[in-house]
XYZ file of C-alpha atoms in Angstrom:
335
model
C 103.235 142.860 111.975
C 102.404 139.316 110.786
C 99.407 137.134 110.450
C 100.216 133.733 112.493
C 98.724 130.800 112.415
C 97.159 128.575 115.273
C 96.499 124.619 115.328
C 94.994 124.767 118.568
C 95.172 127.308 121.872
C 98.936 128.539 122.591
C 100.163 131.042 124.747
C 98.829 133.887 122.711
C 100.319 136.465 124.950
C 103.792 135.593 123.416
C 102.521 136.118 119.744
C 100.967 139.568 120.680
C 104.430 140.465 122.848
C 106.055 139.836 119.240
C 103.526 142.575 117.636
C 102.175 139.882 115.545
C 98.637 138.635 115.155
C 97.685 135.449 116.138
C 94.707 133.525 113.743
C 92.948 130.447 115.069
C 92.898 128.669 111.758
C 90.109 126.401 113.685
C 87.755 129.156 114.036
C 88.399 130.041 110.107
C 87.414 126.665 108.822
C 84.418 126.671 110.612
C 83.069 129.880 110.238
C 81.387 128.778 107.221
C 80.115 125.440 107.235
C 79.653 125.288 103.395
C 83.317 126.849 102.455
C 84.685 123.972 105.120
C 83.381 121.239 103.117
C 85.153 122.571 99.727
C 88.411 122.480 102.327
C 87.820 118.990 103.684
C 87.521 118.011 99.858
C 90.570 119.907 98.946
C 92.860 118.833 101.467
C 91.466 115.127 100.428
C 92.297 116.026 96.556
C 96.551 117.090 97.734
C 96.110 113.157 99.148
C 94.948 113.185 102.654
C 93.680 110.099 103.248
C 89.707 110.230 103.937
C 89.925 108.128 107.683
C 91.437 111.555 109.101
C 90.267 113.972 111.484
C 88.253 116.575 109.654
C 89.510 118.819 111.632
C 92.944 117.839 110.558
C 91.984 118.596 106.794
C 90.409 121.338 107.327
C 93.156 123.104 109.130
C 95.614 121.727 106.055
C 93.429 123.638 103.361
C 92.701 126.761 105.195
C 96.158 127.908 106.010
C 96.642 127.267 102.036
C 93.697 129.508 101.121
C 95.126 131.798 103.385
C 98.684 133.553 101.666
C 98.928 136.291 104.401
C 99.778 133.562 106.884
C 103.478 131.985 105.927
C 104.164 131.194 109.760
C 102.169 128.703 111.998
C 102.668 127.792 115.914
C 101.538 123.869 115.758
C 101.277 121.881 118.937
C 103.381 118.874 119.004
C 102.343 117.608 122.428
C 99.020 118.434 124.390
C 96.821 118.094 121.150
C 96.815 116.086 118.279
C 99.503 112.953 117.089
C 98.033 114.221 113.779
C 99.375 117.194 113.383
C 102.723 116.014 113.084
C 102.158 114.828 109.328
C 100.328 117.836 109.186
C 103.042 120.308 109.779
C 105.140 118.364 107.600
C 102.837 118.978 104.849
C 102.012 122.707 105.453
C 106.635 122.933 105.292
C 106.345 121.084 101.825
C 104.115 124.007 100.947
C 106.458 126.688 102.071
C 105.245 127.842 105.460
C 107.356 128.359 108.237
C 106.677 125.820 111.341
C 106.685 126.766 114.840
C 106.533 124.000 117.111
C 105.485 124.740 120.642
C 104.873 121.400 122.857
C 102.746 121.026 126.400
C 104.571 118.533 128.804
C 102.284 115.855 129.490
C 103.274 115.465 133.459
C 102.327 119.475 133.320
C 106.013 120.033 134.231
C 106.593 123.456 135.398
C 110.467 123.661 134.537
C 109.646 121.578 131.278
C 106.426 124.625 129.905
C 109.005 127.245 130.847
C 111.318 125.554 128.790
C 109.050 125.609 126.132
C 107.732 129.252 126.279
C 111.091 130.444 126.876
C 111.842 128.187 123.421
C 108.477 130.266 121.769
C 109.489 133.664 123.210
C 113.030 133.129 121.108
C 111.608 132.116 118.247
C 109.313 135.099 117.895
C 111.554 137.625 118.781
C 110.032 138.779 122.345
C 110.605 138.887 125.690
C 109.467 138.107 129.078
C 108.664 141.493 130.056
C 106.522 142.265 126.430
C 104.496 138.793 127.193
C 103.808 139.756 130.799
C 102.135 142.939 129.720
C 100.582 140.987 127.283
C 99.072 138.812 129.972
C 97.806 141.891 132.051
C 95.928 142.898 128.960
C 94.693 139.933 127.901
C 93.758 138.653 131.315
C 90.744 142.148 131.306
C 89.450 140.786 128.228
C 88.754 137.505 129.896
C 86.956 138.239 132.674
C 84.676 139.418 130.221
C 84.103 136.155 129.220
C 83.651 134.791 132.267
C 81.058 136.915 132.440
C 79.489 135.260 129.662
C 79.852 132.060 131.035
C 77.912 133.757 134.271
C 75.129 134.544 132.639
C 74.823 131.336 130.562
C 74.649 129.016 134.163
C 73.845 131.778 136.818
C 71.373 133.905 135.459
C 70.367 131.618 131.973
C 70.333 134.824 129.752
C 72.888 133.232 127.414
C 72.165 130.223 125.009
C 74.469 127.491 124.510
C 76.021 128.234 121.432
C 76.751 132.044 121.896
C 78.327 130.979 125.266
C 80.536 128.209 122.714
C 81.264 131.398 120.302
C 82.402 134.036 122.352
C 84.579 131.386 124.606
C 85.708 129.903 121.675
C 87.136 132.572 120.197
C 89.645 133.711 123.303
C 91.687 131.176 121.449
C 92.748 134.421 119.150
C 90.959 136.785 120.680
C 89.560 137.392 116.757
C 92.626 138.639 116.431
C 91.942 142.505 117.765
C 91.986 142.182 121.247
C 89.981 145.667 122.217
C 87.626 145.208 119.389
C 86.829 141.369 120.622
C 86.544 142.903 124.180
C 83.676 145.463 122.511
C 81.917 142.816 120.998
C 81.737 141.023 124.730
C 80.937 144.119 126.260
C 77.936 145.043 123.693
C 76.831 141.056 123.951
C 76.890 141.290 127.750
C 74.533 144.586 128.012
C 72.573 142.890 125.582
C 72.205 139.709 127.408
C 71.298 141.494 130.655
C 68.046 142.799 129.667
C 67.077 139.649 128.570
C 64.447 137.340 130.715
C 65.963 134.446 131.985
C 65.923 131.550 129.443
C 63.124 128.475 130.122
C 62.943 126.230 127.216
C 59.639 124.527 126.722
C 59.151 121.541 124.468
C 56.113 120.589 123.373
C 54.334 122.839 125.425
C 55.285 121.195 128.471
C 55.470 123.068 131.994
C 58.810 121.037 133.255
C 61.917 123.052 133.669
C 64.516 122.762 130.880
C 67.377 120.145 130.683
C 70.619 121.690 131.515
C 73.656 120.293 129.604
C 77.331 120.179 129.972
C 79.010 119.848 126.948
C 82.316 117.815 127.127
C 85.215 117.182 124.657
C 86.680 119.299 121.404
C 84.552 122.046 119.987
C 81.947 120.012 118.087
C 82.591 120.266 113.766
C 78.637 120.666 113.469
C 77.614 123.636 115.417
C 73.826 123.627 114.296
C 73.924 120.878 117.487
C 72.980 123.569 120.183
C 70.357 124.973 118.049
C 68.768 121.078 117.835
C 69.210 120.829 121.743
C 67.254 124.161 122.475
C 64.798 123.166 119.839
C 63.822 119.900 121.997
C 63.961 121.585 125.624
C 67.569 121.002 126.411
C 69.908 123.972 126.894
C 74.347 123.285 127.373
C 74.836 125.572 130.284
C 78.602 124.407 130.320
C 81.072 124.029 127.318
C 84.326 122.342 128.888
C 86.942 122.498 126.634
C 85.489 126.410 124.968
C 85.709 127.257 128.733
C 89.262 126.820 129.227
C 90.492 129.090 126.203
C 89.360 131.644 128.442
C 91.983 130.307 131.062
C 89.413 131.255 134.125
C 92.109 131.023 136.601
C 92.971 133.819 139.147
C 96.596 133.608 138.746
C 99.507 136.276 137.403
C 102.205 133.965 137.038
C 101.600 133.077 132.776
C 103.398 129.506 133.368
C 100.902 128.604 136.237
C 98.105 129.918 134.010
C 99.298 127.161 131.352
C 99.534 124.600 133.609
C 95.980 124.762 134.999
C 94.687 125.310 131.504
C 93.084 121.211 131.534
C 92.798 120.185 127.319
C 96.249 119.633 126.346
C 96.970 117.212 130.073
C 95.685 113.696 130.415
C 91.805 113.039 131.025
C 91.632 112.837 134.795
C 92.227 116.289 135.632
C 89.665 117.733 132.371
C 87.394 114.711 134.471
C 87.965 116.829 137.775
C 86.789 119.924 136.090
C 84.022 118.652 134.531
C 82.657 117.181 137.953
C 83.671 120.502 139.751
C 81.645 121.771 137.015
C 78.703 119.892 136.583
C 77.910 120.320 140.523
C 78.101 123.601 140.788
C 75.993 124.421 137.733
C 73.438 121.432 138.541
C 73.712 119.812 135.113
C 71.028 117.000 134.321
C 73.564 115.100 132.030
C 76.486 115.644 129.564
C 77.227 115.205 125.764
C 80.838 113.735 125.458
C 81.755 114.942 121.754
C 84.464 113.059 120.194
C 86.062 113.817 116.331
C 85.615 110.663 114.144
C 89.246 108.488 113.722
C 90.092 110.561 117.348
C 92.012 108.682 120.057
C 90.054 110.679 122.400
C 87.381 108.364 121.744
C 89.264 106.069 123.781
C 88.878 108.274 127.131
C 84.988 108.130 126.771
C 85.482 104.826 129.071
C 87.813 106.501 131.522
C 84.949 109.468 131.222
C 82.216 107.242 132.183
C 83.992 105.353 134.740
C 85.142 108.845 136.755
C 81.749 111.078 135.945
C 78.693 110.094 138.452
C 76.384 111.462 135.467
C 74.235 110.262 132.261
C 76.907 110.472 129.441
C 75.976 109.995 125.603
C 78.643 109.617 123.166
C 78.408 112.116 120.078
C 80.928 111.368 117.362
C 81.097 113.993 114.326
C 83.139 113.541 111.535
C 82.155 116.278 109.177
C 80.598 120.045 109.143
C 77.454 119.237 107.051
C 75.483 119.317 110.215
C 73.791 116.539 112.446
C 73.308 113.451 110.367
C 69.534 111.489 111.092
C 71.337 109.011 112.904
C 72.740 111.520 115.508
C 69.463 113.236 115.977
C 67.825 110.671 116.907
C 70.520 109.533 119.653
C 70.101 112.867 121.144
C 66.270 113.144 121.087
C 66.349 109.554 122.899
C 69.026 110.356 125.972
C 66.871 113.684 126.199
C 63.804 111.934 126.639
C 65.976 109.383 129.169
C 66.967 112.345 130.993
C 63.597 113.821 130.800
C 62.006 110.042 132.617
């Protein structure tokens, strides 16, 4: 069994089919906001220029730091033009690259293709990654749970609903111990009183948030929100790691997975979304020197809602600047 590395979500059933253990080397570099710094600043000393993603450099370093993984799946399509140079840099260091790409058209025959490709490559087979599936799929609707009781019954707070979804990326890398963890968070959350944030004392309902784009770099931003009366009751692109689709066919499930497609259909969610959990307005997060920034005017064209553009760039937190753009569209909101 092998440690493998992840840019972004893959089908993870194939990588536990293979008996290896997938690690979300996103989830690593953030996990400590002060250690991710050192790795932006590392991966800037090896010559990474400074006007890229810190995601991007963070990813670069940690896999270094990390000798027990030699092999990463990196996603050539469906995520970031970046990470081209970047697997080209993490080969020049000696670890083994394997690509894995989704079709942009969402081609059926062309992601079968492709996890038929990954399946190879790792040694596996169809039959190993459909049992996969049926185990993975348990520990899922345990998130899903999660995401229940952050909209449904408000007993969850926005960033332990972005945690727990987050990390179905990897599942933390021990499936039945992650699924413990949800379990023990979920009794927990049940005996909780249903979340009202106040601020300032006032009597008015809280503002409930959707949450749109990449995970955001500074995480102390739900904390901020909460602080000021303003809770994200949907996280869109933490969401669909958890793949909530009813489906048993693993291609299908990959195909209605939204982030790695183009921006209309993640804009179809989000509205699907945003009704059905009665959202006031939506943060659209986008990574400084991201072409995703681009979409934030097909976003606002397509989504009948207030938007406000948050761009992050690094994980030292929210900068003055960006605090003070979100206290103003919550006070918008709040008029």
């Amino acid at each position: 069994m092998s440690k493998i590395g992840l840019t972004t979500t893959v089908p993870v059933e194939v990588i536990y089919a293979a008996g290896d253990t997938p690690v979300d080397l996103n989830n690593i570099f953030i996990s400590d906001t002060r250690e991710a710094m050192l790795r932006i600043e590392e991966a800037e000393l090896a010559g990474y220029p400074r006007n890229v993603c810190g995601w991007i450099k963070g990813l670069y370093a940690t896999a270094l730091k990390s000798p027990e993984i030699k092999k990463i799946v990196a996603v050539t399509q469906g995520d970031c033009s970046n990470t081209h140079a970047l697997m080209e840099t993490w080969e020049e260091e000696g670890i083994e690259i394997v690509p894995f790409a989704f079709p942009y058209d969402r081609d059926g025959d062309m992601l079968r293709l492709q996890l038929e490709k990954l399946i190879t490559a790792l040694g596996t087979t169809w039959d190993q990654v459909r049992e996969q599936k049926v185990r993975l799929d348990q520990i899922r609707q345990l998130a899903w749970e999660i995401d229940c009781l952050t909209w449904e019954e408000n007993k969850v707070r926005g960033f332990e609903n972005h945690l727990y979804l987050v990390s179905c990326s990897d599942f933390n890398g021990d499936p039945e111990g992650f699924a413990r963890d949800l379990e023990g968070f979920i009794a927990e959350a049940k005996e909780r009183e249903p979340l009202n944030l106040k601020f300032k004392g006032r009597k008015k309902r809280e503002l409930r948030l959707g949450f749109m784009g990449v995970p955001p770099i500074m995480p102390d931003l739900y904390n901020f929100l909460e602080e000021h009366g303003a809770r994200v009751v949907f996280n869109e692109v933490q969401r669909q790691f958890s793949m909530p689709f009813a489906t048993e066919d693993i291609v299908e499930q990959y195909q209605l997975y939204t982030y790695p497609y183009n921006v209309f259909g993640r804009i179809e969610d989000v509205a699907r979304e945003a009704e059905r959990r009665q959202l006031d307005g939506l943060i659209h997060y986008t990574q400084s020197f991201c072409y995703r920034q681009i979409e934030d005017l097909i976003v606002r064209r397509r989504l009948d809602y207030p938007i406000l553009n948050l761009e992050g760039e690094n994980p030292t937190g929210l900068d003055a600047r960006s605090k003070m753009r979100l206290e103003s569209f919550l006070q918008m909101l709040r008029d």
